[in-house]
JSON list of C-alpha atoms in Angstrom, two decimals:
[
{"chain": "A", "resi": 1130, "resn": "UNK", "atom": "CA", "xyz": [-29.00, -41.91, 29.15]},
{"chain": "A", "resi": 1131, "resn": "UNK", "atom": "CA", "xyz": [-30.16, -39.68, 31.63]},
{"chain": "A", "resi": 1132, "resn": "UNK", "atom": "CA", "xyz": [-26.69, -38.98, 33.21]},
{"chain": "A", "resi": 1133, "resn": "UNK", "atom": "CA", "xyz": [-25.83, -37.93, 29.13]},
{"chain": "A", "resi": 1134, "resn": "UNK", "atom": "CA", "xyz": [-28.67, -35.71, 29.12]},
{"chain": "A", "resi": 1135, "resn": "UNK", "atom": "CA", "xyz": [-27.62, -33.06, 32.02]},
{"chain": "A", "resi": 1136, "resn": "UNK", "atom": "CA", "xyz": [-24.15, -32.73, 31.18]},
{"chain": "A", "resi": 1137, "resn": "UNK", "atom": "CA", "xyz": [-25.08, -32.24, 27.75]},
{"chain": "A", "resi": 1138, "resn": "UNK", "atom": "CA", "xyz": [-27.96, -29.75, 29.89]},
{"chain": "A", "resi": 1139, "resn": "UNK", "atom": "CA", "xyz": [-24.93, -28.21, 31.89]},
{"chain": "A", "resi": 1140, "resn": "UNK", "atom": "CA", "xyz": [-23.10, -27.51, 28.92]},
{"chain": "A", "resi": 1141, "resn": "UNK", "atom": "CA", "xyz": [-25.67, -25.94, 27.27]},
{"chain": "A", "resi": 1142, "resn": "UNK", "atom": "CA", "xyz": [-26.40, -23.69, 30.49]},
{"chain": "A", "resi": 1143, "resn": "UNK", "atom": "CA", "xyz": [-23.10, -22.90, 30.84]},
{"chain": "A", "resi": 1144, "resn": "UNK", "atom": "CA", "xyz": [-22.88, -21.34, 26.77]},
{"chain": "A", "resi": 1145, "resn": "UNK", "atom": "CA", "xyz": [-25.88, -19.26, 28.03]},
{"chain": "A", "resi": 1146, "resn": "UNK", "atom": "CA", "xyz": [-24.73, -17.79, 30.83]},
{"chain": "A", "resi": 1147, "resn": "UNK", "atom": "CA", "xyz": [-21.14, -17.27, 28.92]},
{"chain": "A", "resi": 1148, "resn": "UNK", "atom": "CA", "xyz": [-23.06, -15.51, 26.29]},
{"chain": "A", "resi": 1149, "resn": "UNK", "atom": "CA", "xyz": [-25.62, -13.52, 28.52]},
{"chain": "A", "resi": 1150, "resn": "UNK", "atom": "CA", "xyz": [-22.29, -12.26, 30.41]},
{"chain": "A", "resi": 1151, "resn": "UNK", "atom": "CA", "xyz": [-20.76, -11.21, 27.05]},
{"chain": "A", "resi": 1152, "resn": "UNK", "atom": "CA", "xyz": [-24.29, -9.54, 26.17]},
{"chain": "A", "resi": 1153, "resn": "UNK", "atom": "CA", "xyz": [-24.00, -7.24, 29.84]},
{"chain": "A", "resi": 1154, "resn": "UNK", "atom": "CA", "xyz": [-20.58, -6.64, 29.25]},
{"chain": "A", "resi": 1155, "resn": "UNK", "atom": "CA", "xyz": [-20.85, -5.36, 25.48]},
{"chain": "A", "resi": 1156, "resn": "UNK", "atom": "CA", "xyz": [-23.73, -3.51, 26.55]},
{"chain": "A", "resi": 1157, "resn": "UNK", "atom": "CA", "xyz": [-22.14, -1.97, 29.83]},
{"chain": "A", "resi": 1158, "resn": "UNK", "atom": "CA", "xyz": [-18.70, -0.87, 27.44]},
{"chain": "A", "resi": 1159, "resn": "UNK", "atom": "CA", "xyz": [-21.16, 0.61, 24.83]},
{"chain": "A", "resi": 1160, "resn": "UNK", "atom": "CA", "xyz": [-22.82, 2.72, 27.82]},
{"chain": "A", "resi": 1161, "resn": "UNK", "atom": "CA", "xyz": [-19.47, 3.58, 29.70]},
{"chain": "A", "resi": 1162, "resn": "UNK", "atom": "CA", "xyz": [-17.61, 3.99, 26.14]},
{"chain": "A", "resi": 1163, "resn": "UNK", "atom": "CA", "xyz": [-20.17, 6.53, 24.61]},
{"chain": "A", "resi": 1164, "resn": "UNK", "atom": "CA", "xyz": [-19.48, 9.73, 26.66]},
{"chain": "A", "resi": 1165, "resn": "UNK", "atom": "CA", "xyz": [-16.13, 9.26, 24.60]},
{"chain": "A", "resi": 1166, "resn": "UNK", "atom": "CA", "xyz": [-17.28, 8.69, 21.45]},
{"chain": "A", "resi": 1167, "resn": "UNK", "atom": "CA", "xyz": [-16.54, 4.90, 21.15]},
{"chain": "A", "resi": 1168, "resn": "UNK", "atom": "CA", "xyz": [-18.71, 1.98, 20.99]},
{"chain": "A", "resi": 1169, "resn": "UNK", "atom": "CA", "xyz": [-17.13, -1.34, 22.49]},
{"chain": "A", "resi": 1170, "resn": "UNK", "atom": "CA", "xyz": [-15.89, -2.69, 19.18]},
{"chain": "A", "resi": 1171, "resn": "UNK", "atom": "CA", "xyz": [-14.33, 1.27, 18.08]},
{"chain": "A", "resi": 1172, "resn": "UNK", "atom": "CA", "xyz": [-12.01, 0.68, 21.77]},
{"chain": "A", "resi": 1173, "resn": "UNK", "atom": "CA", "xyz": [-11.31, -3.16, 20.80]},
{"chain": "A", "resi": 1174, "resn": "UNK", "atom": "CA", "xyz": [-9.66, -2.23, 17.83]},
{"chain": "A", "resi": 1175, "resn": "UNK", "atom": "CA", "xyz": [-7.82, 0.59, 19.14]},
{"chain": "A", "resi": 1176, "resn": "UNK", "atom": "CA", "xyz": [-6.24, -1.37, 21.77]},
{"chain": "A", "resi": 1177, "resn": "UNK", "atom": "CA", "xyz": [-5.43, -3.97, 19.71]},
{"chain": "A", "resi": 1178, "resn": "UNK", "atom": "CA", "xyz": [-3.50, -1.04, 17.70]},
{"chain": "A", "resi": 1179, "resn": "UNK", "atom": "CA", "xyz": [-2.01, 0.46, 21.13]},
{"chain": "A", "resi": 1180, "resn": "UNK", "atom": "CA", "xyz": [-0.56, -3.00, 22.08]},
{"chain": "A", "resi": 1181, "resn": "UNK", "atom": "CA", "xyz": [0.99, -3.73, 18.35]},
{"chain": "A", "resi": 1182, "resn": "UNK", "atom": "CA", "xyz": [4.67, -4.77, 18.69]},
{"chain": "A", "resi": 1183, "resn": "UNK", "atom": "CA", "xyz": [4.59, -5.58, 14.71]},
{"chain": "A", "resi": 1184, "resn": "UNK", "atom": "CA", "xyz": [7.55, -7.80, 13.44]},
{"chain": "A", "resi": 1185, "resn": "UNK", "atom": "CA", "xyz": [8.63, -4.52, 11.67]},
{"chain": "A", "resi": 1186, "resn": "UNK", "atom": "CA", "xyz": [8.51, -2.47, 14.39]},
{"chain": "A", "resi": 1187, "resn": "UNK", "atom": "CA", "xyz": [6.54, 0.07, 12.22]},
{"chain": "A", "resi": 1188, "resn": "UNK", "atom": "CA", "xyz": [3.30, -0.11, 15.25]},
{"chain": "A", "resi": 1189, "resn": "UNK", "atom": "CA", "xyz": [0.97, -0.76, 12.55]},
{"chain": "A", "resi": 1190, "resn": "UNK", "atom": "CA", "xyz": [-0.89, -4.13, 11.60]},
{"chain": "A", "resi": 1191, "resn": "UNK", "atom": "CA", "xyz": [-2.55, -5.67, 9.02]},
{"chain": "A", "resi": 1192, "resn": "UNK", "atom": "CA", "xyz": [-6.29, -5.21, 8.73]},
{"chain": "A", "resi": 1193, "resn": "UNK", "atom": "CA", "xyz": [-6.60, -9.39, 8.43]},
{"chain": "A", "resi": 1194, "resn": "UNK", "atom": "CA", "xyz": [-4.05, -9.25, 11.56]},
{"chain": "A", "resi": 1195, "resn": "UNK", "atom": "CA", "xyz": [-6.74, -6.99, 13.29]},
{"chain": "A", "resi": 1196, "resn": "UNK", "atom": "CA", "xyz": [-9.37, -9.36, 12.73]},
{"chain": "A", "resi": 1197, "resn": "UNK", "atom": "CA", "xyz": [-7.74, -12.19, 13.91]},
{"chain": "A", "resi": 1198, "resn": "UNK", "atom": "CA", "xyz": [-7.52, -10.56, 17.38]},
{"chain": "A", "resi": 1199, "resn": "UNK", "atom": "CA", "xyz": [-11.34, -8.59, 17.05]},
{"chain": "A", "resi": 1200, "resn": "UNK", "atom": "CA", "xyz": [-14.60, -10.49, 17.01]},
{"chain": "A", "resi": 1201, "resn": "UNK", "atom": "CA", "xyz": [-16.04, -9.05, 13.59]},
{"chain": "A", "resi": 1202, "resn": "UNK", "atom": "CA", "xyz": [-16.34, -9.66, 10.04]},
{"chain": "A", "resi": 1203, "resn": "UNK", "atom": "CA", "xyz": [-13.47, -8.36, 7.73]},
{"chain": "A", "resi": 1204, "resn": "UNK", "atom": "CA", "xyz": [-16.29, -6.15, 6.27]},
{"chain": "A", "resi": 1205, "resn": "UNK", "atom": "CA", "xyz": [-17.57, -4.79, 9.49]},
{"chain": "A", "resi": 1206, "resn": "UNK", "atom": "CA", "xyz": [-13.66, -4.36, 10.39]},
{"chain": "A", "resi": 1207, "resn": "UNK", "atom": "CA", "xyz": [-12.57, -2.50, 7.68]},
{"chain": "A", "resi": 1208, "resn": "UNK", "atom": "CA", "xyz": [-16.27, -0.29, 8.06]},
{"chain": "A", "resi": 1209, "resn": "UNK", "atom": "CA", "xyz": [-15.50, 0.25, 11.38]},
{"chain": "A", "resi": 1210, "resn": "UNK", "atom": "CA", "xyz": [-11.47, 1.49, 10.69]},
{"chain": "A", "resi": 1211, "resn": "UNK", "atom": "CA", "xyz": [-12.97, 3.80, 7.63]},
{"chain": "A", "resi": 1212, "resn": "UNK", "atom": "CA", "xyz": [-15.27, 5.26, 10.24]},
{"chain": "A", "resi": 1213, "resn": "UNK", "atom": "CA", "xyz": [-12.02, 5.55, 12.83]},
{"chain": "A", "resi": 1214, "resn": "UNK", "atom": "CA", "xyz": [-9.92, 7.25, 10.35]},
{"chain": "A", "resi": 1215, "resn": "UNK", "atom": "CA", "xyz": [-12.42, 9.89, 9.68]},
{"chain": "A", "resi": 1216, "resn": "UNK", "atom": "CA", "xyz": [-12.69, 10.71, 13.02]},
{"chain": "A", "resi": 1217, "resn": "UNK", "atom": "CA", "xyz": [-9.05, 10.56, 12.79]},
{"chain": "A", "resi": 1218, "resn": "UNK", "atom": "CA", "xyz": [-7.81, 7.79, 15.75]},
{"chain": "A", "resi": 1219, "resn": "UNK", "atom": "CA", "xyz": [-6.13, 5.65, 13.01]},
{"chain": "A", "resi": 1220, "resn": "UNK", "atom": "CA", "xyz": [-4.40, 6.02, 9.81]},
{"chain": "A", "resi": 1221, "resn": "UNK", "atom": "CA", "xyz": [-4.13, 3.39, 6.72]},
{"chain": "A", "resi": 1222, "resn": "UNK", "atom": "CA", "xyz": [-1.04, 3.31, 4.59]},
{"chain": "A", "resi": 1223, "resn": "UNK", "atom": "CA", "xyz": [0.44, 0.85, 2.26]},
{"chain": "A", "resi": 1224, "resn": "UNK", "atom": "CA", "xyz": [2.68, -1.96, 3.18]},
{"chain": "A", "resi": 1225, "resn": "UNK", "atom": "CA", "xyz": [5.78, -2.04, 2.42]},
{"chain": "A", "resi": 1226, "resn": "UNK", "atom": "CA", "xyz": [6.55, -5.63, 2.60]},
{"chain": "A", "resi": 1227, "resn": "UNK", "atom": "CA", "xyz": [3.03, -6.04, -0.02]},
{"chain": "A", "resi": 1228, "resn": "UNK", "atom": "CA", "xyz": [1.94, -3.17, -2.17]},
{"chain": "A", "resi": 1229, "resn": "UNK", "atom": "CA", "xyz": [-1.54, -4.73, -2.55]},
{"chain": "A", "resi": 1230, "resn": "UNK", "atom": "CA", "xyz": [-1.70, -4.74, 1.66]},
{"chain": "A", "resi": 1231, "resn": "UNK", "atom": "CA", "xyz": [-2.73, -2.29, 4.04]},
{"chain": "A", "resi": 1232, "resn": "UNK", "atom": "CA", "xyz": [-1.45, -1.65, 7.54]},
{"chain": "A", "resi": 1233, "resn": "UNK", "atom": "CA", "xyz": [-3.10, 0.35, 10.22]},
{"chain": "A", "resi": 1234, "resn": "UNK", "atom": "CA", "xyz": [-2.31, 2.49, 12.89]},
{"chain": "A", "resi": 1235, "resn": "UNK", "atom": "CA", "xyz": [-2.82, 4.50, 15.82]},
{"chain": "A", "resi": 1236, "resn": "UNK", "atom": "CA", "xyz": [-3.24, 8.44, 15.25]},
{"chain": "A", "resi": 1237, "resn": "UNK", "atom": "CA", "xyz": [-1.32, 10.80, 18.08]},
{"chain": "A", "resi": 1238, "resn": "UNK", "atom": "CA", "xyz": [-4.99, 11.63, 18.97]},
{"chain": "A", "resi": 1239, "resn": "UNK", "atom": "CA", "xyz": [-6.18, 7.75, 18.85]},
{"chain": "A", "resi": 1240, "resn": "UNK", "atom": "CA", "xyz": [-3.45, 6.90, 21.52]},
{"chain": "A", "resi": 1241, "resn": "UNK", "atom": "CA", "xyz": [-4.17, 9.70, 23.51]},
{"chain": "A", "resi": 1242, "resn": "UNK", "atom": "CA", "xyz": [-8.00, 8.63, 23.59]},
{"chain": "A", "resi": 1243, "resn": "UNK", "atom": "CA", "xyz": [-6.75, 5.14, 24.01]},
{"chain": "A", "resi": 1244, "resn": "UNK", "atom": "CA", "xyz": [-5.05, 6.29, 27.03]},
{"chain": "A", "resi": 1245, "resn": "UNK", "atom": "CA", "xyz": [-7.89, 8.07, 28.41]},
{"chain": "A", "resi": 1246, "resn": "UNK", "atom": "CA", "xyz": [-10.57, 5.22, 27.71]},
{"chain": "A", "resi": 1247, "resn": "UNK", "atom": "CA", "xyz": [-8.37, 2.75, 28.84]},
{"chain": "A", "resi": 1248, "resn": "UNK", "atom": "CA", "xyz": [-9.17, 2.71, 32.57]},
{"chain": "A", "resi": 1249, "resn": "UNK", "atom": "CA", "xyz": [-12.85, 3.18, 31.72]},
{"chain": "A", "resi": 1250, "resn": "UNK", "atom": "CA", "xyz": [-13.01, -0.45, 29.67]},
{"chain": "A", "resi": 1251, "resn": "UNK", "atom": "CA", "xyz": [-10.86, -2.09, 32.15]},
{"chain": "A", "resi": 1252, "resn": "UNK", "atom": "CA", "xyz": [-13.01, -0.87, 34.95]},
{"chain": "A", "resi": 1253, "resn": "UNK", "atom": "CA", "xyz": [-16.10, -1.60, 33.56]},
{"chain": "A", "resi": 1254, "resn": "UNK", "atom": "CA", "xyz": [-14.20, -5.36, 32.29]},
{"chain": "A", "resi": 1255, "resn": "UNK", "atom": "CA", "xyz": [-13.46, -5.39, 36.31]},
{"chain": "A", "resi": 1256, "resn": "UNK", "atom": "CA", "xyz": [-16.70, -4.61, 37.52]},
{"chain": "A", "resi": 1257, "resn": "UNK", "atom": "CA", "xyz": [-18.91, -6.83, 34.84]},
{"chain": "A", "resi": 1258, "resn": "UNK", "atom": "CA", "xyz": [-16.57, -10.23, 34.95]},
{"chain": "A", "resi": 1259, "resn": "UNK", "atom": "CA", "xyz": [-16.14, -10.27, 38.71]},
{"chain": "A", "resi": 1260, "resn": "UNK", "atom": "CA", "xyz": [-19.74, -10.72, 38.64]},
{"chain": "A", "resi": 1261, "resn": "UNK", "atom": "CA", "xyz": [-21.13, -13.98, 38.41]},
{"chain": "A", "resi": 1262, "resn": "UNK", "atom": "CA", "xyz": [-23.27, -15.07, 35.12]},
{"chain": "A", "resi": 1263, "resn": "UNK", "atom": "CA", "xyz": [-26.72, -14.40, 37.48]},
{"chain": "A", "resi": 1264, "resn": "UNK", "atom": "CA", "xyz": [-25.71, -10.88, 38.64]}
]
């Protein structure tokens, strides 16, 4: 029973630290991504829209395609692209394939942010996950 006990322990330590590293990271992105106007979640989504190679080739996805690949709610998502568009990094527009559907995109202005941000996430992704869950 005992032997049961502390891997069931060791798993459970091991979804801490996972989720205390995920805490420092968000937290260090939110820092690093402010100076640029952009919370963690604001550059997730736009570099989910920089890397879209839709079926359609029309560089737009879905809103429920974006929050298959983000970790929000579909309400927090769509707040979250309402507050993008107004600061005009993406643009909604009807899809074609599904009147009722929306697809979103990247702005000229959100790539070129995206572009400039970019090294800043992936540094700070470099710096925070090369650490281990104790640093």
């Amino acid at each position: 029973m005992a032997a049961a006990e502390n891997v069931e322990q060791g798993l459970v330590d091991q979804w801490r630290d996972l989720l205390a590293v995920h805490a420092r990271t968000v937290s260090e992105l939110d820092r690093a991504l402010h100076q640029h106007g952009l919370c963690a979640s604001d550059f997730e989504v736009l570099d989910v829209l920089a890397g879209c190679a839709a079926a359609d080739g029309a560089g737009a996805y879905r809103v429920q395609e974006i929050a298959e690949r983000v970790h929000l709610s579909q309400s927090a998502l769509s707040r979250l692209i309402g507050r993008l568009e107004k600061d005009g990094l993406v643009e909604r527009c009807m899809c074609p394939q599904d009147r009722r559907g929306v697809r979103v995109s990247l702005t000229l202005e959100g790539r070129a942010l995206h572009g400039d941000v970019l090294p800043v996430q992936r540094a700070v992704l470099g710096r925070m996950l090369a650490a281990g869950p104790g640093d």
